[in-house]
Amino acid sequence: MNKEYRVAVVGATGMVGQTFIQVLQDRNFPISKITFFASKRSAGSTVFFRGLDYVVEELTESSFDQCFDFALFSAGGETSLKFAPIAANKGVVVIDNSSAWRMKDNIKLVVPEVNSHVLKKGDLIIANPNCSTIQSVVPLQVIHELFTVKRVIYSTYQAVSGSGYKGVMDLKNGYEHKAPEFYKKQIFDNCFPHIDDFLDSGYTKEEKKMMDETKKIMGLPNLLVSATCVRIPVTVGHSVSMNVECEKPIDLIQLSKAFDANSNIVFYEGTHYPTPLDVAGNDLVHVGRLRKDLSTENGIHLWAVADNIRKGAATNAIQIAEYLIKENLV
Ligand code: A2P
């Protein structure tokens, strides 16, 4: 009989937490026991999983005294910094969706299609990357393997669900002409180049995450990366316009065939292209608008769209767990 695993979902009442629940069901993840945690605020509420109601428990320092194999965390950076080590000390494999651990030297930052090979038995805290970064490095790795990527410039168009329920409510309330409660500016009928806090460099933290995380995931510390991240009034689905410069001359036909043959990518040829509405609820990265950048040698443009809560968060984390199981690393 195939082995089944004991799973904790931390942040179960949040947007990504709810999607963990959906994706675990959709992908038929092998589970013998599952427990849902949130803060005191939601303790006692119920979540529905595989036909049963489960009572949400308050996350405390003794939560991991119950035995678990995996803990899927999406409860913010502070919660991860405090509770991931407590879980790891009990031998639980934590896959953490916050940015708290991503850039720490001894922590693996993983997009399975790109760098699952870095995972080893005994990795107890594994970081799930930033949403826009995940969907960008999947096609970027294909380009890199063929033509050696030298420089990439990202411009993102990010959905409000990236901010959780608070972002979605600001957009919905905007339809009724109510003032925003979460964002500093109105998102309804608007967009703004401001995601997360501003840094002294003039970049935002979101942009810095994309720049740093791309290099770490691809194992290319000297890659030239820049980003502008923009919030747009879309509920689900981030889009990224990618301008990529390579060392080698680019054969567009060869690259199109590589995208087409890649089971993690849905490739749109010619004048077809993906939009956020096309990808909602889907686990793949959708790529279109592939063309030469006529302003430089060995440059291309492409457009990558994915469900930011699934492939950009919950699905990627669960794919990491699936890889560990498949390779007998847990
Ligand atoms: P709660 O419902 O109790 O606030 P989102 O990213 O969509 O805002 O969701 C955040 C998730 O993290 C929610 O499930 C939230 O639970 C949970 N959370 C926030 N703070 C804590 C905490 N200190 N301990 C456990 N869970 C937390």
Coordinates of C-alpha atoms and ligand atoms in Angstrom, one line a residue:
M1 CA 0.0 0.0 0.0
N2 CA 1.2 3.5 -0.8
K3 CA 2.4 5.5 2.3
E4 CA 0.1 8.3 3.6
Y5 CA 1.3 11.4 5.5
R6 CA 0.3 13.5 8.5
V7 CA -0.2 17.1 7.4
A8 CA -0.6 20.4 9.3
V9 CA -2.0 23.4 7.4
V10 CA -1.0 26.6 9.2
G11 CA -3.0 29.7 8.2
A12 CA -5.9 27.5 7.1
T13 CA -8.4 30.3 7.1
G14 CA -6.4 32.6 4.8
M15 CA -6.5 32.7 1.0
V16 CA -3.5 30.6 0.5
G17 CA -4.5 28.3 3.4
Q18 CA -7.9 27.7 1.8
T19 CA -6.1 27.0 -1.5
F20 CA -3.8 24.5 0.2
I21 CA -7.0 22.6 1.1
Q22 CA -8.3 22.8 -2.4
V23 CA -5.1 21.7 -4.0
L24 CA -4.5 18.8 -1.6
Q25 CA -7.9 17.5 -2.6
D26 CA -7.5 18.2 -6.3
R27 CA -4.1 16.4 -6.5
N28 CA -5.2 13.6 -4.2
F29 CA -2.3 14.1 -1.8
P30 CA -1.8 11.0 0.3
I31 CA -3.0 12.0 3.8
S32 CA -3.6 9.8 6.8
K33 CA -4.3 12.7 9.2
I34 CA -4.8 16.5 8.7
T35 CA -5.0 19.3 11.2
F36 CA -5.8 22.9 10.5
F37 CA -4.3 25.8 12.4
A38 CA -4.9 29.6 12.5
S39 CA -4.6 32.3 15.1
K40 CA -6.8 32.5 18.2
R41 CA -9.2 34.7 16.2
S42 CA -10.4 31.8 14.0
A43 CA -9.9 28.9 16.4
G44 CA -13.1 27.0 16.7
S45 CA -14.3 27.8 13.2
T46 CA -14.6 24.9 10.7
V47 CA -13.0 24.0 7.4
F48 CA -14.3 21.4 5.0
F49 CA -11.9 18.8 3.6
R50 CA -12.7 15.6 1.7
G51 CA -16.3 15.6 2.8
L52 CA -15.7 16.3 6.5
D53 CA -15.8 19.4 8.7
Y54 CA -12.7 20.0 10.7
V55 CA -12.4 22.4 13.7
V56 CA -9.6 25.0 13.2
E57 CA -7.1 24.9 16.1
E58 CA -5.2 27.8 17.6
L59 CA -1.5 27.6 16.7
T60 CA 0.5 27.3 19.9
E61 CA 4.0 26.2 20.9
S62 CA 2.7 22.7 21.6
S63 CA 0.8 22.3 18.3
F64 CA 3.6 20.2 16.8
D65 CA 3.6 17.8 19.8
Q66 CA 1.0 16.0 17.7
C67 CA 3.1 14.1 15.1
F68 CA 3.2 15.5 11.6
D69 CA 5.3 14.7 8.5
F70 CA 4.5 18.0 6.7
A71 CA 3.4 21.5 7.8
L72 CA 2.3 23.8 5.0
F73 CA 2.7 27.4 6.4
S74 CA 1.0 30.5 5.0
A75 CA 0.4 32.7 8.1
G76 CA 2.8 35.6 7.5
G77 CA 6.5 36.0 8.2
E78 CA 6.3 36.5 12.0
T79 CA 4.4 33.3 12.5
S80 CA 6.8 31.4 10.3
L81 CA 9.9 32.8 12.1
K82 CA 8.5 31.7 15.4
F83 CA 6.8 28.4 14.6
A84 CA 8.7 26.9 11.7
P85 CA 11.7 26.1 13.9
I86 CA 9.4 24.6 16.6
A87 CA 7.9 22.3 14.0
A88 CA 11.3 21.5 12.4
N89 CA 12.7 20.6 15.9
K90 CA 10.0 17.9 16.1
G91 CA 11.2 16.5 12.7
V92 CA 8.3 18.1 10.7
V93 CA 9.1 19.2 7.1
V94 CA 7.9 22.8 6.9
I95 CA 7.1 24.3 3.5
D96 CA 6.8 28.0 4.1
N97 CA 5.0 30.4 1.9
S98 CA 6.1 33.6 3.6
S99 CA 9.2 35.5 2.7
A100 CA 10.8 35.0 6.1
W101 CA 13.2 32.2 5.3
R102 CA 13.6 32.6 1.5
M103 CA 17.0 34.3 1.3
K104 CA 18.6 32.7 4.3
D105 CA 21.8 30.9 3.2
N106 CA 21.0 27.4 4.6
I107 CA 17.4 27.4 3.4
K108 CA 16.4 25.9 0.0
L109 CA 14.1 28.1 -2.1
V110 CA 12.4 25.8 -4.6
V111 CA 10.4 25.8 -7.8
P112 CA 10.3 22.0 -8.5
E113 CA 10.5 22.5 -12.3
V114 CA 13.7 24.5 -11.9
N115 CA 15.7 23.3 -8.9
S116 CA 14.2 20.3 -7.2
H117 CA 17.7 18.7 -7.3
V118 CA 18.8 20.9 -4.4
L119 CA 16.4 19.2 -2.0
K120 CA 18.0 16.6 0.3
K121 CA 16.7 14.3 3.1
G122 CA 16.8 16.3 6.3
D123 CA 15.8 19.6 4.8
L124 CA 13.3 20.7 7.5
I125 CA 12.4 24.2 6.5
I126 CA 11.9 24.7 2.8
A127 CA 10.9 28.1 1.4
N128 CA 8.2 28.6 -1.3
P129 CA 9.2 31.6 -3.5
N130 CA 7.4 34.8 -4.3
C131 CA 4.3 34.3 -6.6
S132 CA 5.5 36.3 -9.6
T133 CA 9.0 34.8 -9.3
I134 CA 7.6 31.2 -9.5
Q135 CA 5.7 31.8 -12.7
S136 CA 8.7 33.7 -14.3
V137 CA 11.5 31.2 -13.6
V138 CA 9.6 28.3 -15.1
P139 CA 9.9 29.7 -18.7
L140 CA 13.2 31.4 -17.9
Q141 CA 14.8 28.1 -17.1
V142 CA 13.7 26.7 -20.5
I143 CA 15.3 29.8 -22.2
H144 CA 18.4 29.5 -20.0
E145 CA 19.0 25.8 -20.9
L146 CA 18.9 26.7 -24.6
F147 CA 20.5 30.1 -24.9
T148 CA 22.1 31.0 -21.5
V149 CA 20.2 34.0 -19.9
K150 CA 22.4 37.1 -19.3
R151 CA 19.8 39.6 -18.2
V152 CA 16.1 39.7 -17.5
I153 CA 13.7 42.7 -16.9
Y154 CA 10.3 41.9 -15.3
S155 CA 7.2 44.1 -15.4
T156 CA 4.4 42.6 -13.5
Y157 CA 0.6 43.0 -13.5
Q158 CA -0.4 41.5 -10.2
A159 CA -3.8 40.5 -8.9
V160 CA -5.3 41.7 -5.6
S161 CA -5.6 38.2 -4.3
G162 CA -1.8 38.4 -3.8
S163 CA -2.6 40.5 -0.8
G164 CA -5.1 37.9 0.6
Y165 CA -8.7 38.6 1.4
K166 CA -8.0 42.2 2.3
G167 CA -6.9 43.0 -1.2
V168 CA -9.9 41.3 -2.8
M169 CA -12.2 43.2 -0.5
D170 CA -10.7 46.6 -1.4
L171 CA -11.3 45.8 -5.1
K172 CA -14.9 44.5 -4.4
N173 CA -15.7 47.5 -2.2
G174 CA -14.3 49.8 -4.9
Y175 CA -17.2 48.7 -7.2
E176 CA -19.5 50.2 -4.6
H177 CA -17.4 53.4 -4.5
K178 CA -16.2 52.7 -1.0
A179 CA -12.7 53.9 0.0
P180 CA -9.9 51.4 0.3
E181 CA -9.2 49.9 3.7
F182 CA -6.0 47.9 2.9
Y183 CA -4.2 49.6 0.0
K184 CA -3.0 53.2 0.3
K185 CA -4.7 54.1 -3.0
Q186 CA -7.9 53.0 -4.8
I187 CA -7.3 49.8 -6.8
F188 CA -10.8 49.8 -8.5
D189 CA -10.5 51.4 -11.9
N190 CA -6.8 52.0 -11.2
C191 CA -3.3 50.5 -10.9
F192 CA -0.2 51.3 -8.9
P193 CA 3.5 50.5 -9.1
H194 CA 3.7 49.8 -5.4
I195 CA 3.7 46.3 -3.9
D196 CA 5.1 45.9 -0.4
D197 CA 7.3 48.6 1.2
F198 CA 9.7 51.0 -0.6
L199 CA 13.4 50.5 0.0
D200 CA 16.2 53.1 0.0
S201 CA 17.2 51.9 -3.5
G202 CA 13.9 53.1 -4.9
Y203 CA 12.8 49.6 -5.6
T204 CA 9.9 48.0 -3.6
K205 CA 10.4 44.9 -1.5
E206 CA 8.3 42.9 -4.0
E207 CA 10.7 43.9 -6.8
K208 CA 13.7 43.1 -4.7
K209 CA 12.2 39.6 -3.9
M210 CA 11.9 38.9 -7.7
M211 CA 15.4 40.0 -8.3
D212 CA 17.1 38.1 -5.4
E213 CA 14.9 35.0 -5.6
T214 CA 15.4 34.5 -9.4
K215 CA 19.1 34.4 -8.9
K216 CA 18.9 32.0 -5.9
I217 CA 16.4 29.6 -7.6
M218 CA 18.3 29.4 -10.8
G219 CA 21.7 29.2 -9.0
L220 CA 23.0 32.2 -11.0
P221 CA 24.3 34.8 -8.5
N222 CA 25.6 37.0 -11.3
L223 CA 22.4 37.1 -13.4
L224 CA 21.4 40.7 -14.2
V225 CA 17.8 41.1 -13.0
S226 CA 15.5 44.1 -12.6
A227 CA 11.8 44.4 -11.9
T228 CA 8.9 46.8 -11.7
C229 CA 5.9 45.3 -9.9
V230 CA 2.4 46.8 -10.4
R231 CA -0.9 46.0 -8.7
I232 CA -3.9 45.8 -11.0
P233 CA -7.6 45.5 -10.5
V234 CA -7.8 41.8 -11.3
T235 CA -8.9 39.3 -8.6
V236 CA -6.9 36.2 -9.6
G237 CA -3.9 35.7 -12.0
H238 CA -0.6 37.5 -12.1
S239 CA 0.9 38.4 -15.5
V240 CA 4.5 39.1 -16.1
S241 CA 6.0 40.8 -19.1
M242 CA 9.6 39.4 -19.4
N243 CA 12.4 41.0 -21.5
V244 CA 15.2 38.5 -21.6
E245 CA 18.7 38.9 -23.1
C246 CA 20.8 35.8 -23.7
E247 CA 24.5 35.0 -24.4
K248 CA 23.7 32.9 -27.5
P249 CA 21.6 33.8 -30.6
I250 CA 18.0 32.9 -30.1
D251 CA 16.2 30.5 -32.4
L252 CA 12.5 31.3 -31.9
I253 CA 11.3 28.1 -33.5
Q254 CA 13.5 26.0 -31.3
L255 CA 12.3 27.9 -28.2
S256 CA 8.6 27.6 -29.3
K257 CA 9.1 23.8 -29.6
A258 CA 10.7 23.6 -26.2
F259 CA 7.8 25.6 -24.6
D260 CA 5.3 23.4 -26.5
A261 CA 7.0 20.2 -25.3
N262 CA 7.2 21.3 -21.7
S263 CA 4.4 19.7 -19.6
N264 CA 4.6 22.6 -17.0
I265 CA 3.9 25.3 -19.6
V266 CA 0.9 26.0 -21.8
F267 CA 2.3 27.8 -24.9
Y268 CA 0.2 30.2 -27.0
E269 CA 1.5 30.7 -30.5
G270 CA 1.4 33.7 -32.8
T271 CA -1.4 36.1 -32.0
H272 CA -2.9 33.9 -29.2
Y273 CA -2.1 34.9 -25.6
P274 CA -3.1 34.0 -22.1
T275 CA -5.0 36.3 -19.7
P276 CA -5.7 36.0 -16.0
L277 CA -9.2 34.7 -16.7
D278 CA -7.7 31.9 -18.7
V279 CA -5.5 30.6 -15.9
A280 CA -7.7 30.9 -12.7
G281 CA -7.9 27.5 -11.1
N282 CA -5.1 26.1 -13.2
D283 CA -1.7 24.8 -12.0
L284 CA 0.4 25.5 -15.1
V285 CA 2.3 28.6 -16.3
H286 CA 0.8 30.0 -19.5
V287 CA 3.2 31.7 -21.9
G288 CA 2.6 33.8 -25.0
R289 CA 3.7 36.9 -27.0
L290 CA 7.0 35.3 -27.7
R291 CA 9.0 37.5 -30.1
K292 CA 12.4 38.9 -30.7
D293 CA 13.3 42.2 -29.0
L294 CA 14.3 44.2 -32.0
S295 CA 16.2 46.8 -29.9
T296 CA 19.0 44.4 -29.0
E297 CA 20.9 41.3 -30.1
N298 CA 19.9 38.0 -28.6
G299 CA 16.9 39.5 -26.8
I300 CA 13.3 38.3 -26.6
H301 CA 10.0 39.4 -25.0
L302 CA 7.4 37.0 -23.6
W303 CA 4.3 37.1 -21.4
A304 CA 3.8 34.7 -18.6
V305 CA 0.5 34.3 -16.7
A306 CA -0.4 32.0 -13.8
D307 CA -2.9 31.6 -11.0
N308 CA -1.0 33.4 -8.2
I309 CA -2.7 31.5 -5.4
R310 CA -2.2 28.1 -7.0
K311 CA 1.0 27.8 -9.0
G312 CA 2.3 31.0 -7.3
A313 CA 1.7 29.7 -3.8
A314 CA -0.2 26.6 -2.8
T315 CA 0.4 24.3 -5.7
N316 CA 4.1 25.0 -5.8
A317 CA 4.4 24.2 -2.1
I318 CA 2.5 20.9 -2.5
Q319 CA 4.6 20.1 -5.6
I320 CA 7.7 20.4 -3.3
A321 CA 6.1 17.9 -0.9
E322 CA 5.2 15.6 -3.8
Y323 CA 8.8 15.7 -5.0
L324 CA 10.1 14.8 -1.5
I325 CA 7.7 11.8 -1.4
K326 CA 8.6 10.7 -4.9
E327 CA 12.3 10.8 -4.2
N328 CA 12.0 9.2 -0.8
L329 CA 13.4 12.3 0.9
V330 CA 10.9 12.4 3.8
Ligands
A2P1 P1 -6.8 34.0 11.3 O1 -8.0 33.7 10.4 O2 -7.0 33.5 12.7 O3 -6.4 35.5 11.3 P2 -4.1 35.9 4.7 O4 -2.7 35.8 4.2 O5 -5.2 35.6 3.7 O6 -4.4 37.2 5.4 O7 -4.2 34.7 5.8 C1 -3.4 34.7 6.9 C2 -3.6 33.4 7.6 O8 -2.6 33.3 8.7 C3 -5.0 33.2 8.3 O9 -5.4 31.9 8.3 C4 -4.7 33.7 9.7 O10 -5.5 33.2 10.7 C5 -3.3 33.1 9.9 N1 -2.6 33.8 11.0 C6 -2.3 35.1 11.1 N2 -1.6 35.3 12.3 C7 -1.4 34.1 12.9 C8 -0.8 33.6 14.1 N3 -0.2 34.4 14.9 N4 -0.9 32.3 14.3 C9 -1.5 31.4 13.5 N5 -2.1 31.8 12.4 C10 -2.1 33.1 12.0

